[in-house]
C-alpha positions as YAML, in Angstrom:
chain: A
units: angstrom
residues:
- id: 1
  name: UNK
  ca: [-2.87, 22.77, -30.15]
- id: 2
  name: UNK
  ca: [-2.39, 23.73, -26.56]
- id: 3
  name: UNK
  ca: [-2.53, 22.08, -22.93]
- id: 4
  name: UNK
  ca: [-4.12, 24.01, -19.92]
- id: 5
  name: UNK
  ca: [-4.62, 23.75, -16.25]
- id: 6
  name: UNK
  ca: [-8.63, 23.69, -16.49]
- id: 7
  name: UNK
  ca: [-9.27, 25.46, -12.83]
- id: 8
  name: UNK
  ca: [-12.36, 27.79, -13.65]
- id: 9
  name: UNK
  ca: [-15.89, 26.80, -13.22]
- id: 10
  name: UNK
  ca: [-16.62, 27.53, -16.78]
- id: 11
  name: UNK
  ca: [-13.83, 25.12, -17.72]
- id: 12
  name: UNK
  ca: [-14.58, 22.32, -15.72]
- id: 13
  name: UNK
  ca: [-18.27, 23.17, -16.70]
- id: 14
  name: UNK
  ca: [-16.76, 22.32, -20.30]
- id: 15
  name: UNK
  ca: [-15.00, 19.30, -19.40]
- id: 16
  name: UNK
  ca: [-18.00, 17.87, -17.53]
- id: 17
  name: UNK
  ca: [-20.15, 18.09, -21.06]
- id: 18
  name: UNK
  ca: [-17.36, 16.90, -23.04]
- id: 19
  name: UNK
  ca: [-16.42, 13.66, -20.95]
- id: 20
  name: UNK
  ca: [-20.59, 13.42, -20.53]
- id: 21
  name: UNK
  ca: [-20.36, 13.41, -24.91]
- id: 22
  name: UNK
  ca: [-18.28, 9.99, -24.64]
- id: 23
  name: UNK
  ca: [-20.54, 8.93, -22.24]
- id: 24
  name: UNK
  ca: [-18.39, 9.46, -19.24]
- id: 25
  name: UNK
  ca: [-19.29, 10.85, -16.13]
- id: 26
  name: UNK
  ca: [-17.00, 13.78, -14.74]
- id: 27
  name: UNK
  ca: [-15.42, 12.57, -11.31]
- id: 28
  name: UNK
  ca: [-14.64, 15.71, -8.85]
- id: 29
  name: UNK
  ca: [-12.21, 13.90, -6.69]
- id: 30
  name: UNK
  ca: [-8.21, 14.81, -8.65]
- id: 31
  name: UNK
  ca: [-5.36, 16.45, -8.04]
- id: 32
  name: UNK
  ca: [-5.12, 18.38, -11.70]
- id: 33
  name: UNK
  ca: [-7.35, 17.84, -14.74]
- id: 34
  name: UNK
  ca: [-5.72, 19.30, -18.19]
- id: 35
  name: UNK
  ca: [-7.92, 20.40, -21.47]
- id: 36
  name: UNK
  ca: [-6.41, 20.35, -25.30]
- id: 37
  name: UNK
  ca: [-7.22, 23.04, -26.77]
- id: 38
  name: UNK
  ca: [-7.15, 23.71, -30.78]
- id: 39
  name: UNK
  ca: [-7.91, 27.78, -30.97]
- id: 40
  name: UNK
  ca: [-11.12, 27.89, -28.19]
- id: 41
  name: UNK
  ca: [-12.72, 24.35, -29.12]
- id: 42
  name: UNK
  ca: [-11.81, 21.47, -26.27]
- id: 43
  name: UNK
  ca: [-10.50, 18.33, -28.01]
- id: 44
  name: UNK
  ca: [-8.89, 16.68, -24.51]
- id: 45
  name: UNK
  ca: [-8.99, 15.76, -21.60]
- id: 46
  name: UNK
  ca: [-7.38, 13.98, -18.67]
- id: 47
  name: UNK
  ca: [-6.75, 13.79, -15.34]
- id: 48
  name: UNK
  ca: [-4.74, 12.24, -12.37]
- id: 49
  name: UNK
  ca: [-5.34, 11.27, -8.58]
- id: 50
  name: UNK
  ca: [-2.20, 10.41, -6.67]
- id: 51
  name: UNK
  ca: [-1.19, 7.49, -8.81]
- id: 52
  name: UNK
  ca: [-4.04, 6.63, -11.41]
- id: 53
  name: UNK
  ca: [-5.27, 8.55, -14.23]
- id: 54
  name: UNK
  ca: [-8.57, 9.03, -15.44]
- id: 55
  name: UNK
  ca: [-10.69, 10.90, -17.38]
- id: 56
  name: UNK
  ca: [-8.62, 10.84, -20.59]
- id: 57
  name: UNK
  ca: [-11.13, 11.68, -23.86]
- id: 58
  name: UNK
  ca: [-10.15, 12.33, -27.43]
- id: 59
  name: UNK
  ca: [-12.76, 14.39, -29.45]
- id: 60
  name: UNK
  ca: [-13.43, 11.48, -32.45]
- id: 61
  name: UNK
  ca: [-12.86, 14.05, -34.87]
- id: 62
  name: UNK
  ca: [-8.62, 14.12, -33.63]
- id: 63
  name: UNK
  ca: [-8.42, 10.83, -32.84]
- id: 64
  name: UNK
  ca: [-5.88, 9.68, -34.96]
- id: 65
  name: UNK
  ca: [-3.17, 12.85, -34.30]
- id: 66
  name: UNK
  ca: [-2.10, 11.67, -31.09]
- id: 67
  name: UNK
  ca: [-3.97, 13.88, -29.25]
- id: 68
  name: UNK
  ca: [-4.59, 10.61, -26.82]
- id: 69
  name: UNK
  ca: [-0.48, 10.67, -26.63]
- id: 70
  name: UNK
  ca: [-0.04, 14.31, -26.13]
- id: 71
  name: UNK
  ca: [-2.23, 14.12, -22.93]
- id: 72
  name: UNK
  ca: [-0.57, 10.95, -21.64]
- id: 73
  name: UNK
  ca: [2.58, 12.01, -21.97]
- id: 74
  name: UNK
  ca: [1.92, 15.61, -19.90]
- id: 75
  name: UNK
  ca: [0.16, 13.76, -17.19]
- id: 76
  name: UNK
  ca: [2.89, 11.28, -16.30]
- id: 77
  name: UNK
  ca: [5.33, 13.94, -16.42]
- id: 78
  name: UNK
  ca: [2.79, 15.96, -14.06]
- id: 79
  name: UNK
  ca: [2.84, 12.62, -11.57]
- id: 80
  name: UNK
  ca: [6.50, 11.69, -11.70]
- id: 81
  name: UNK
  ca: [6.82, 15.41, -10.84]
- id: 82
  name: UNK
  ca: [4.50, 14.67, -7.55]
- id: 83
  name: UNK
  ca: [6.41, 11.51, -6.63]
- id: 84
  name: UNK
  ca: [4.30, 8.98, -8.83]
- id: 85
  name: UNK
  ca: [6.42, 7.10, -10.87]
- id: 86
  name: UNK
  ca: [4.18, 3.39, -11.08]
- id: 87
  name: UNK
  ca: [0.84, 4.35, -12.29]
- id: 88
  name: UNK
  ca: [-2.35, 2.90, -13.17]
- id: 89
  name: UNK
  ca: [-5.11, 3.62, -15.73]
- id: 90
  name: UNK
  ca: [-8.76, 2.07, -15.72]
- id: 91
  name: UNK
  ca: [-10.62, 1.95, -18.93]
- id: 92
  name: UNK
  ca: [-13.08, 0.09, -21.49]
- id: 93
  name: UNK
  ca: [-11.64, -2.95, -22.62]
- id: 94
  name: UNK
  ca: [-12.47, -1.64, -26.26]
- id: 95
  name: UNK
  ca: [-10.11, 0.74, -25.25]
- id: 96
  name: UNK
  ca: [-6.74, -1.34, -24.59]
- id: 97
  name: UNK
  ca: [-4.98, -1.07, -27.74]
- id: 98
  name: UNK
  ca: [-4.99, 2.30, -27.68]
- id: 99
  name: UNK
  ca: [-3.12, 2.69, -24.12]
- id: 100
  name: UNK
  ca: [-0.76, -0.54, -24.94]
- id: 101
  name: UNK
  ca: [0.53, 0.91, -28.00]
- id: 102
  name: UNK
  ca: [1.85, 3.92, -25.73]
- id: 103
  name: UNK
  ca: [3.74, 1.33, -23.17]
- id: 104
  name: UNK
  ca: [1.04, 0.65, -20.88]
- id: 105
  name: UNK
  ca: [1.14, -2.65, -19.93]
- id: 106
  name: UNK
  ca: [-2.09, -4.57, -19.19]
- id: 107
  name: UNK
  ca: [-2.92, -6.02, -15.62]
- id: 108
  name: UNK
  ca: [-6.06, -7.57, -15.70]
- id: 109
  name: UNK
  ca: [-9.17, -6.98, -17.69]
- id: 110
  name: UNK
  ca: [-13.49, -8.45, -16.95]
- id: 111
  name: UNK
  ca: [-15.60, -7.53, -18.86]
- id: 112
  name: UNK
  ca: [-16.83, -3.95, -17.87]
- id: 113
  name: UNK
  ca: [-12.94, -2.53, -16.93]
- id: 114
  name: UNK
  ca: [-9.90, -2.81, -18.10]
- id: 115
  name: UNK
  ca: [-6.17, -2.31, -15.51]
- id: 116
  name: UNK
  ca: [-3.60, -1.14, -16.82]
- id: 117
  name: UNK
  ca: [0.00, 0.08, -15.28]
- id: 118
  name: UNK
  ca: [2.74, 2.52, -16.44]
- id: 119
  name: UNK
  ca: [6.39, 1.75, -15.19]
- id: 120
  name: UNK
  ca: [7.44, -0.97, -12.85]
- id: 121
  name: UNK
  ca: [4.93, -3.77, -13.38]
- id: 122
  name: UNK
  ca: [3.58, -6.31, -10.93]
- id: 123
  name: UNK
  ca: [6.19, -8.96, -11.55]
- id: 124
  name: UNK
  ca: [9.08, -6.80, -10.28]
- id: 125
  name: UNK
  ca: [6.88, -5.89, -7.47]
- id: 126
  name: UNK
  ca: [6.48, -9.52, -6.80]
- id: 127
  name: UNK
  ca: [10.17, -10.40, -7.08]
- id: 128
  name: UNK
  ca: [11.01, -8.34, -4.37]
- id: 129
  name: UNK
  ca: [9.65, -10.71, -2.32]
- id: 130
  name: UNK
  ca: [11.10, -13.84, -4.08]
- id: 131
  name: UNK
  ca: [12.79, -14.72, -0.35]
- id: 132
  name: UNK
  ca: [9.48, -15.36, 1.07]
- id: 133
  name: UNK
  ca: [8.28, -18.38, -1.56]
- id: 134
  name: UNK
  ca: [8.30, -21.31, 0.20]
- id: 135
  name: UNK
  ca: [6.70, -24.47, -2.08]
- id: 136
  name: UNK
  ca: [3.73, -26.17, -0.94]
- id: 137
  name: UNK
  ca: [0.07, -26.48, -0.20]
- id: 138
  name: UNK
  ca: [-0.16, -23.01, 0.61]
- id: 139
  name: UNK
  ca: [-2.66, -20.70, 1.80]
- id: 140
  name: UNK
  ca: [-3.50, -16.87, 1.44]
- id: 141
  name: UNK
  ca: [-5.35, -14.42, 3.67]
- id: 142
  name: UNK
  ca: [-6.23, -10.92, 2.50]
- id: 143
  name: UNK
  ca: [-6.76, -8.49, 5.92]
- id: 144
  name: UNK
  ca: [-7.43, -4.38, 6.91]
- id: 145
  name: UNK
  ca: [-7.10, -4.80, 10.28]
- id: 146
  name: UNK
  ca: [-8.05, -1.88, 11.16]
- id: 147
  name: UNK
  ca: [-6.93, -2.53, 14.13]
- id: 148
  name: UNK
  ca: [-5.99, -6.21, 14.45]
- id: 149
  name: UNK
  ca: [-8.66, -7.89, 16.39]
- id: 150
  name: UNK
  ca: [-8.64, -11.31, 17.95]
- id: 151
  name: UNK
  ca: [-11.44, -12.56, 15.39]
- id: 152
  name: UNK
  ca: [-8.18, -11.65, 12.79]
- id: 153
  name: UNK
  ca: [-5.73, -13.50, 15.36]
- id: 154
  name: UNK
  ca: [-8.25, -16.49, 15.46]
- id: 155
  name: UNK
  ca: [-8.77, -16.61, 11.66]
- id: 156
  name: UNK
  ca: [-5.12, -16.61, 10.78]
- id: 157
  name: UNK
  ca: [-4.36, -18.87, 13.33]
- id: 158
  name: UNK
  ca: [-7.08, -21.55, 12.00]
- id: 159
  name: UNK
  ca: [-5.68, -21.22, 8.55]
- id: 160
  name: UNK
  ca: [-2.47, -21.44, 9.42]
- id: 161
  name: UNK
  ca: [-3.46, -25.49, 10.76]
- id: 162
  name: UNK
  ca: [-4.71, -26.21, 7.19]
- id: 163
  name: UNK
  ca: [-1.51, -25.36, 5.05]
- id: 164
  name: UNK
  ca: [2.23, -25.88, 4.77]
- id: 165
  name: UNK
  ca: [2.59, -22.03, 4.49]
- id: 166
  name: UNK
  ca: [0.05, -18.97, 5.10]
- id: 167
  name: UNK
  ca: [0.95, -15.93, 3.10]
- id: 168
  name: UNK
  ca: [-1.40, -12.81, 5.59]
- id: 169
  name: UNK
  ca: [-1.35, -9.83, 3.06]
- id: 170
  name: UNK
  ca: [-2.33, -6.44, 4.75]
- id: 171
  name: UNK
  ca: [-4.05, -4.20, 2.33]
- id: 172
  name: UNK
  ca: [-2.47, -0.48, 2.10]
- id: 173
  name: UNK
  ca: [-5.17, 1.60, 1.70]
- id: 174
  name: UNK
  ca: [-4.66, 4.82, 2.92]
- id: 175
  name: UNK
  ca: [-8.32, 5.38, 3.73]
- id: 176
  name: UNK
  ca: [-8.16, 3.01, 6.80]
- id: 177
  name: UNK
  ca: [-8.38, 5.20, 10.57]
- id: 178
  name: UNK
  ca: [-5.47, 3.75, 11.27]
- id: 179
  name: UNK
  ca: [-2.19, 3.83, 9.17]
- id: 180
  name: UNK
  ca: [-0.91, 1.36, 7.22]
- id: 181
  name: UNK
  ca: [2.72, 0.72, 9.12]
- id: 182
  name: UNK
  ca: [0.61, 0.21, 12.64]
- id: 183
  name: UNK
  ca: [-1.68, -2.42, 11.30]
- id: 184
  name: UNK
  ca: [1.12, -3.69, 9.51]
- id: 185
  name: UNK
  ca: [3.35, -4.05, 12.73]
- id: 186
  name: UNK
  ca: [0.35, -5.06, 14.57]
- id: 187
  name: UNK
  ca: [-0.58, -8.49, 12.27]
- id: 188
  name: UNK
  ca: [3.19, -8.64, 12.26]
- id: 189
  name: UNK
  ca: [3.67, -8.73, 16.83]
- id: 190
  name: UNK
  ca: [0.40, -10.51, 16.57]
- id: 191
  name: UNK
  ca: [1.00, -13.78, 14.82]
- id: 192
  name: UNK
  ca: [4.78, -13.86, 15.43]
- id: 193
  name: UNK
  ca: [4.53, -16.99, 17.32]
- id: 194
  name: UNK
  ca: [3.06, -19.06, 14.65]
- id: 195
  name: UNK
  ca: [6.20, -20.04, 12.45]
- id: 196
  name: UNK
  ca: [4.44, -21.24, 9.13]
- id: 197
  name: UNK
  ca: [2.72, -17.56, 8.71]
- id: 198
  name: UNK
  ca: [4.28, -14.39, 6.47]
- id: 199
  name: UNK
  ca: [2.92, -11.17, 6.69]
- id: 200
  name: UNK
  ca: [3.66, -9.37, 3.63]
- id: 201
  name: UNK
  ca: [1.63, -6.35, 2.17]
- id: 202
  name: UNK
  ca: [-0.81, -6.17, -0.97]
- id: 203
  name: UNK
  ca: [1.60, -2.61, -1.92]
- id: 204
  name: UNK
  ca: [-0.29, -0.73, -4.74]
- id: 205
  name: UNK
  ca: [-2.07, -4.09, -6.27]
- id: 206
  name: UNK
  ca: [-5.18, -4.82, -3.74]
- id: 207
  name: UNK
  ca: [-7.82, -2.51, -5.87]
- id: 208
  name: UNK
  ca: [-9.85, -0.60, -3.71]
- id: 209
  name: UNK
  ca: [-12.52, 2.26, -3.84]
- id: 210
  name: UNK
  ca: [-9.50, 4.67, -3.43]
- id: 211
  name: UNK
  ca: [-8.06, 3.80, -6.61]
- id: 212
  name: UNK
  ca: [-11.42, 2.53, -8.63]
- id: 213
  name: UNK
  ca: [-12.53, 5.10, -10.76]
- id: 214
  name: UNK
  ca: [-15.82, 5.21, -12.17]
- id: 215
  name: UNK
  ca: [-16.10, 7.90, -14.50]
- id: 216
  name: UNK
  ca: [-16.65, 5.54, -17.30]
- id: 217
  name: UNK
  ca: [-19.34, 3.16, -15.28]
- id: 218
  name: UNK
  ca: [-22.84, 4.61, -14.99]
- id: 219
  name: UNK
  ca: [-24.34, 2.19, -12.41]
- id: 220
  name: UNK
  ca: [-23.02, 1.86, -8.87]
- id: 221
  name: UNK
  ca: [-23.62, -1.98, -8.43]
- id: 222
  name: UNK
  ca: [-21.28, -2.85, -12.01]
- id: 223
  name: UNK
  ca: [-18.48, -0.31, -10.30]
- id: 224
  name: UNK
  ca: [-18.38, -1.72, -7.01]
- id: 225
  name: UNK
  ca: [-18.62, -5.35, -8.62]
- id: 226
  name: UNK
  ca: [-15.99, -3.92, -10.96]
- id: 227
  name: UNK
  ca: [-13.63, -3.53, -8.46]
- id: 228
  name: UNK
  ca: [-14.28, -6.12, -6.64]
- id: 229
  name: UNK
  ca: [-13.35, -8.74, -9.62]
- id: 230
  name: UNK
  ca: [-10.02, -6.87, -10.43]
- id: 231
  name: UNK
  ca: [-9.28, -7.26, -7.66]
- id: 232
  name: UNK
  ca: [-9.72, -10.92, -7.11]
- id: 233
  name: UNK
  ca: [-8.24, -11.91, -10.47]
- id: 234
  name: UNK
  ca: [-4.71, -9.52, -9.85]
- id: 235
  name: UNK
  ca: [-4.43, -11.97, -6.46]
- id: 236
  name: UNK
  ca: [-5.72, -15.39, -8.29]
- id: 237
  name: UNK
  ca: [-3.62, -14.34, -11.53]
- id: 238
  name: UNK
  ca: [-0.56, -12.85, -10.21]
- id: 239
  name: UNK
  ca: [-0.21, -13.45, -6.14]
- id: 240
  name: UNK
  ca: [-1.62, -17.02, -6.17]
- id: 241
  name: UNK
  ca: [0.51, -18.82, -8.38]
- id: 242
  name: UNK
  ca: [3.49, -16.57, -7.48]
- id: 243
  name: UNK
  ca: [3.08, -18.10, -3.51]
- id: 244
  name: UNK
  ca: [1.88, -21.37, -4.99]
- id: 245
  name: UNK
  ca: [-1.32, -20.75, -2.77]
- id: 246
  name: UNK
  ca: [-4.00, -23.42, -3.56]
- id: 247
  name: UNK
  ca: [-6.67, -21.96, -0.64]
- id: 248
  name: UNK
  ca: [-8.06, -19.03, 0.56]
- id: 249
  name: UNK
  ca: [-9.54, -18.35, 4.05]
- id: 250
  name: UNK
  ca: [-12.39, -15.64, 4.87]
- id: 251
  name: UNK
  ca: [-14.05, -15.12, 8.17]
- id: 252
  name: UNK
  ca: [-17.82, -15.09, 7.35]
- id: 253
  name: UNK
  ca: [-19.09, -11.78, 7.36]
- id: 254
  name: UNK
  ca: [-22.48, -11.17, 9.52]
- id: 255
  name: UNK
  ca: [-22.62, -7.36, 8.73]
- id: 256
  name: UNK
  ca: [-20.89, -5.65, 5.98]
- id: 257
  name: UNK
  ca: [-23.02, -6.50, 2.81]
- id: 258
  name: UNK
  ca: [-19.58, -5.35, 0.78]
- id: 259
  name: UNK
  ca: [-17.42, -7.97, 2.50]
- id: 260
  name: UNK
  ca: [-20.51, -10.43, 2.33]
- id: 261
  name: UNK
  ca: [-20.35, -9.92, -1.81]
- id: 262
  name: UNK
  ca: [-16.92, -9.61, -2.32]
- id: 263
  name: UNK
  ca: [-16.90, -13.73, -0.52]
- id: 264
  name: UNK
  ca: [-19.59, -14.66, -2.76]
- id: 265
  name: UNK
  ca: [-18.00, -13.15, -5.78]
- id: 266
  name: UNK
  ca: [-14.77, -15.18, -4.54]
- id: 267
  name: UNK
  ca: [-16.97, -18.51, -4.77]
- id: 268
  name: UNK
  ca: [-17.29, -18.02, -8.73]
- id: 269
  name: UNK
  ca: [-13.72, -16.59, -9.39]
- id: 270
  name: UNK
  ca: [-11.87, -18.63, -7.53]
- id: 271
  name: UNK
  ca: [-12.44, -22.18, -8.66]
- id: 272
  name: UNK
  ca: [-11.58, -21.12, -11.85]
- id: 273
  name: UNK
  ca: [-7.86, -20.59, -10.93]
- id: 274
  name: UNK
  ca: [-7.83, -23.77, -8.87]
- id: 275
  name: UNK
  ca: [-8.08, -21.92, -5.79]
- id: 276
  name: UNK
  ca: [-10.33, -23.05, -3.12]
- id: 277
  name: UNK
  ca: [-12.40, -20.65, -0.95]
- id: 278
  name: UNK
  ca: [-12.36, -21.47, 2.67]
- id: 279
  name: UNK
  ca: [-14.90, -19.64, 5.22]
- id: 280
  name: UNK
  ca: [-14.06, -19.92, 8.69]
- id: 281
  name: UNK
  ca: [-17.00, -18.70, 11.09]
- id: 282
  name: UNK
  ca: [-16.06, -15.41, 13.09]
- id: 283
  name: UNK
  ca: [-15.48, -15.39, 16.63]
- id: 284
  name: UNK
  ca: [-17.63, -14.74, 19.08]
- id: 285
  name: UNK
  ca: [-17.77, -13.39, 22.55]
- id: 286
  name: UNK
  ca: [-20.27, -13.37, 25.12]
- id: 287
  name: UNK
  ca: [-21.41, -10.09, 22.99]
- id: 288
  name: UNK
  ca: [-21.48, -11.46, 19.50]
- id: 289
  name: UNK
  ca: [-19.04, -11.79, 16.92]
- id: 290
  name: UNK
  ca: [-15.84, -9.65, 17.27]
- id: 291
  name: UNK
  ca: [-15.48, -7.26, 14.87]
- id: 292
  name: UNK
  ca: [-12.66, -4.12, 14.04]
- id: 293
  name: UNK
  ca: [-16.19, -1.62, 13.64]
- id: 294
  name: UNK
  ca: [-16.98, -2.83, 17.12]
- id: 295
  name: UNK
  ca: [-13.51, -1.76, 18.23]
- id: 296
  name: UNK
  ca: [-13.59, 1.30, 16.54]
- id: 297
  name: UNK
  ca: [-16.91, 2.44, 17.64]
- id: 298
  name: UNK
  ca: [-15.73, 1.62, 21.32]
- id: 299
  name: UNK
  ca: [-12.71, 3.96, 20.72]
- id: 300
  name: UNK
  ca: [-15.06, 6.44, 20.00]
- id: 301
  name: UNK
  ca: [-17.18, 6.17, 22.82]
- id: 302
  name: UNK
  ca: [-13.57, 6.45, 24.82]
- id: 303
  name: UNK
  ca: [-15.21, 2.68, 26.27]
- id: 304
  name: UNK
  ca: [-11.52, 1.53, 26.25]
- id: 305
  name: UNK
  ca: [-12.11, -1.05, 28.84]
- id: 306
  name: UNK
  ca: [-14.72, -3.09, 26.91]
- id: 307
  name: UNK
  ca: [-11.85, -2.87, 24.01]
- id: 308
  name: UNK
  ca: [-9.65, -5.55, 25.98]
- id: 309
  name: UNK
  ca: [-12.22, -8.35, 25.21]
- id: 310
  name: UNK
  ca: [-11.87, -7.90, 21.69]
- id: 311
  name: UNK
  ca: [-8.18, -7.23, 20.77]
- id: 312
  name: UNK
  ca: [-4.84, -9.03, 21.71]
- id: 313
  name: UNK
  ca: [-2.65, -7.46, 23.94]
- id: 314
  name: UNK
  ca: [-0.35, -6.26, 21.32]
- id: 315
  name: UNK
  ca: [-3.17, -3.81, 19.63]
- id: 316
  name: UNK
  ca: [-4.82, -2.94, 23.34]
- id: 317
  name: UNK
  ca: [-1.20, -1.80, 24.36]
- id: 318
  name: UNK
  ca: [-1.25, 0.25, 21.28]
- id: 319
  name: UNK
  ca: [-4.42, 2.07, 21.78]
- id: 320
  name: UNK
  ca: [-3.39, 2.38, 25.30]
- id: 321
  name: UNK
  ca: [-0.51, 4.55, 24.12]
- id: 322
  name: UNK
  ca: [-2.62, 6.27, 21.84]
- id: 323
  name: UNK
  ca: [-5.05, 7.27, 24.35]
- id: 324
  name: UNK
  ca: [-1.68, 8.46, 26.41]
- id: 325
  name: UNK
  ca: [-0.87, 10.46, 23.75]
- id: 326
  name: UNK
  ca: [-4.06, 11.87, 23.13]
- id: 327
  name: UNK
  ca: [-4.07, 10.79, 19.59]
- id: 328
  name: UNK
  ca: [-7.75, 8.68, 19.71]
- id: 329
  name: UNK
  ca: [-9.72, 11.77, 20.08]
- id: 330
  name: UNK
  ca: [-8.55, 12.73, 15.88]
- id: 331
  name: UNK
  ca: [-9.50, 8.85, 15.12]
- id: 332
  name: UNK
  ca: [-11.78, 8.45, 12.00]
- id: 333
  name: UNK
  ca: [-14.28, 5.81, 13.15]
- id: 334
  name: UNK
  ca: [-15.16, 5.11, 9.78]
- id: 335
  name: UNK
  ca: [-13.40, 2.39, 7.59]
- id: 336
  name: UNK
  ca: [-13.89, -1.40, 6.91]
- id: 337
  name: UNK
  ca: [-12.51, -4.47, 8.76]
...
C-alpha cells in the first residue's frame, strides 16, 4: 500500500472515475490531491484546499483496514506543513462516525452535510473573546462590507437602538475585493461612536462558498442551501447563546437573490433557537438604495465623486488614498455586500 502525489492527467483522469464510483463529483479547485495505491489498482483518495479537506474515498472493498486513516493522517500532516493547523472536513452525515472515531470533532450537521473540525474547536475560538460578553437583550449583525457603506452605518446604527448590546461580526472571507483587516478597521472607525456596539470577526466559522465543498452534492440549489444552513446554525448554535443574542438584524435585500434566500432561510432557522429575525429596510438616496456593488462598480468606472454619497467619510478617505496610491486600478469589482 502506497501514497502518491496524483499530478498527471491520466491520474487525475483515475481519480475523477473513482470519486464519480461513490457518487462524488471530482472538484478541480486544491492545493494537492493524494491516491492509495495497492500494486497499480487506486483504493484512495483525498484532498486539501487551504484549510478543508475533501474528496476523501475508500474503495468498499478496504474499508475496514484503515485505509480512510492512512489518508487522513498524510493530509493533515501535508496542511500543518502549509501553515493549517485548525481544519475542517464536509461530508454525508452517514458518514460521521467514521471521521469522529479519528478525533474529528463534529460542528454542525442538516440534513444533506455534515461539519466537522480537526484541532482547536469553536469553543476555544470563542473564549478568546470571553472579554467582550456583556449579559443582556442582545443583538447580532453578520456584515462583508466590502467596503463599509452608509446603508451598513445606518443598519448597525438602527440595531444598535433595539438592544442592550450589538455584537457586528465581519465575515473573513478572503474572496472579498477588499481585504479583510481594511473592512475590518473600517466597521471598526465607522461605528466607534456608538458605545453599546462590538465589532468582532466571524474568524474561520462564517461558512462560505470558499470553504463549501460540493464534491459530494450533485445539485447546485441543495449546495448553496447547504451552506447557507451551516452556516446559520454554527451562529444560532454556537455564537448566539455564547453573546446571549436574542435578535438578529438584516437590511432587506432588493438585488442579490443569494442574500434575499439566505434572509428567508433565516426566517425558518432562527425561531427555532429563540432568535428573532429583524429586517430593517435599506437606505436610500436620491438614486436608490445604497449598496457596496454600487460602490464598487463606481470604483471601477474611476466615478469617485459619486462614491461620497454612498460611503462615510472614514471608507471615502480610504479609497481616496487608494486612488493616491494607485492601488484601485488592480480592484476586483466582483464580490458580495
Amino acid at each position: 500500500m502506497r501514497i502518491i502525489d496524483l499530478l498527471t492527467e491520466n491520474q487525475i483522469e483515475k481519480a475523477r472515475k473513482f470519486l464519480n464510483g461513490f457518487g462524488l463529483s471530482f472538484e478541480d479547485t486544491y492545493d494537492e490531491i493524494i491516491g492509495v495505491y495497492v500494486g497499480e489498482k487506486l483504493i484512495g483518495t483525498g484532498a486539501y484546499h487551504k484549510n478543508v479537506l475533501k474528496m476523501v474515498a475508500v474503495d468498499k472493498d478496504y474499508q475496514n483496514q484503515d485505509v480512510l486513516g492512512l489518508i487522513l493522517t498524510e493530509l493533515i500532516d501535508r496542511c500543518y506543513r502549509a501553515g493549517y493547523e485548525h481544519l475542517f472536513l464536509f461530508t454525508l452525515p452517514s458518514n460521521i462516525e467514521s471521521f469522529t472515531a479519528l478525533n474529528f470533532k463534529l460542528l454542525i450537521t442538516t440534513s444533506k452535510a455534515a461539519l466537522l473540525e480537526y484541532g482547536n474547536d469553536i469553543n476555544t475560538f470563542l473564549n478568546r473573546y470571553k472579554d467582550y460578553v456583556h449579559e443582556g437583550e442582545n443583538g447580532g449583525v453578520v456584515v462583508n462590507c466590502n467596503p463599509f457603506t452608509k446603508g451598513h452605518r445606518y443598519l448597525i446604527e438602527r440595531a444598535s437602538k433595539e438592544v442592550d448590546w450589538l455584537y457586528v461580526f465581519v465575515v473573513r472571507e478572503d474572496r472579498s475585493t477588499f481585504s479583510f483587516e481594511d473592512r475590518y478597521k473600517l466597521v471598526k472607525k465607522g461605528v466607534e461612536d456608538l458605545k453599546n456596539v462590538v465589532v468582532l470577526n466571524t474568524g474561520p466559522y462564517a461558512v462560505s462558498s470558499v470553504t463549501f465543498p460540493s464534491y459530494f452534492l450533485h445539485d447546485k440549489k441543495d449546495t448553496m442551501i447547504s451552506q447557507i444552513e451551516v452556516d446559520l446554525k454554527i451562529f444560532c448554535k454556537y455564537f448566539a447563546p455564547f453573546f446571549y443574542i436574542r435578535k438578529r438584524f438584516v437590511g432587506t435585500e432588493p438585488y442579490c437573490n443569494i442574500t434575499n434566500t439566505y434572509n428567508e432561510m433565516m426566517k425558518k432557522i432562527l425561531p427555532s433557537y429563540g432568535i428573532e429575525l429583524v429586517e430593517i429596510e435599506r437606505l436610500k438616496n436620491g438614486e436608490g438604495f445604497v449598496s457596496a456593488s454600487k460602490v464598487r462598480k463606481f470604483l471601477a468606472e474611476n466615478r469617485i465623486e459619486e462614491i461620497k454619497n454612498l460611503v462615510p467619510d472614514v471608507t471615502y478617505n480610504y479609497l481616496l488614498d487608494l486612488k493616491e496610491k494607485e492601488k484601485l486600478c488592480s480592484i476586483n469589482i466582483k464580490g458580495r455586500h
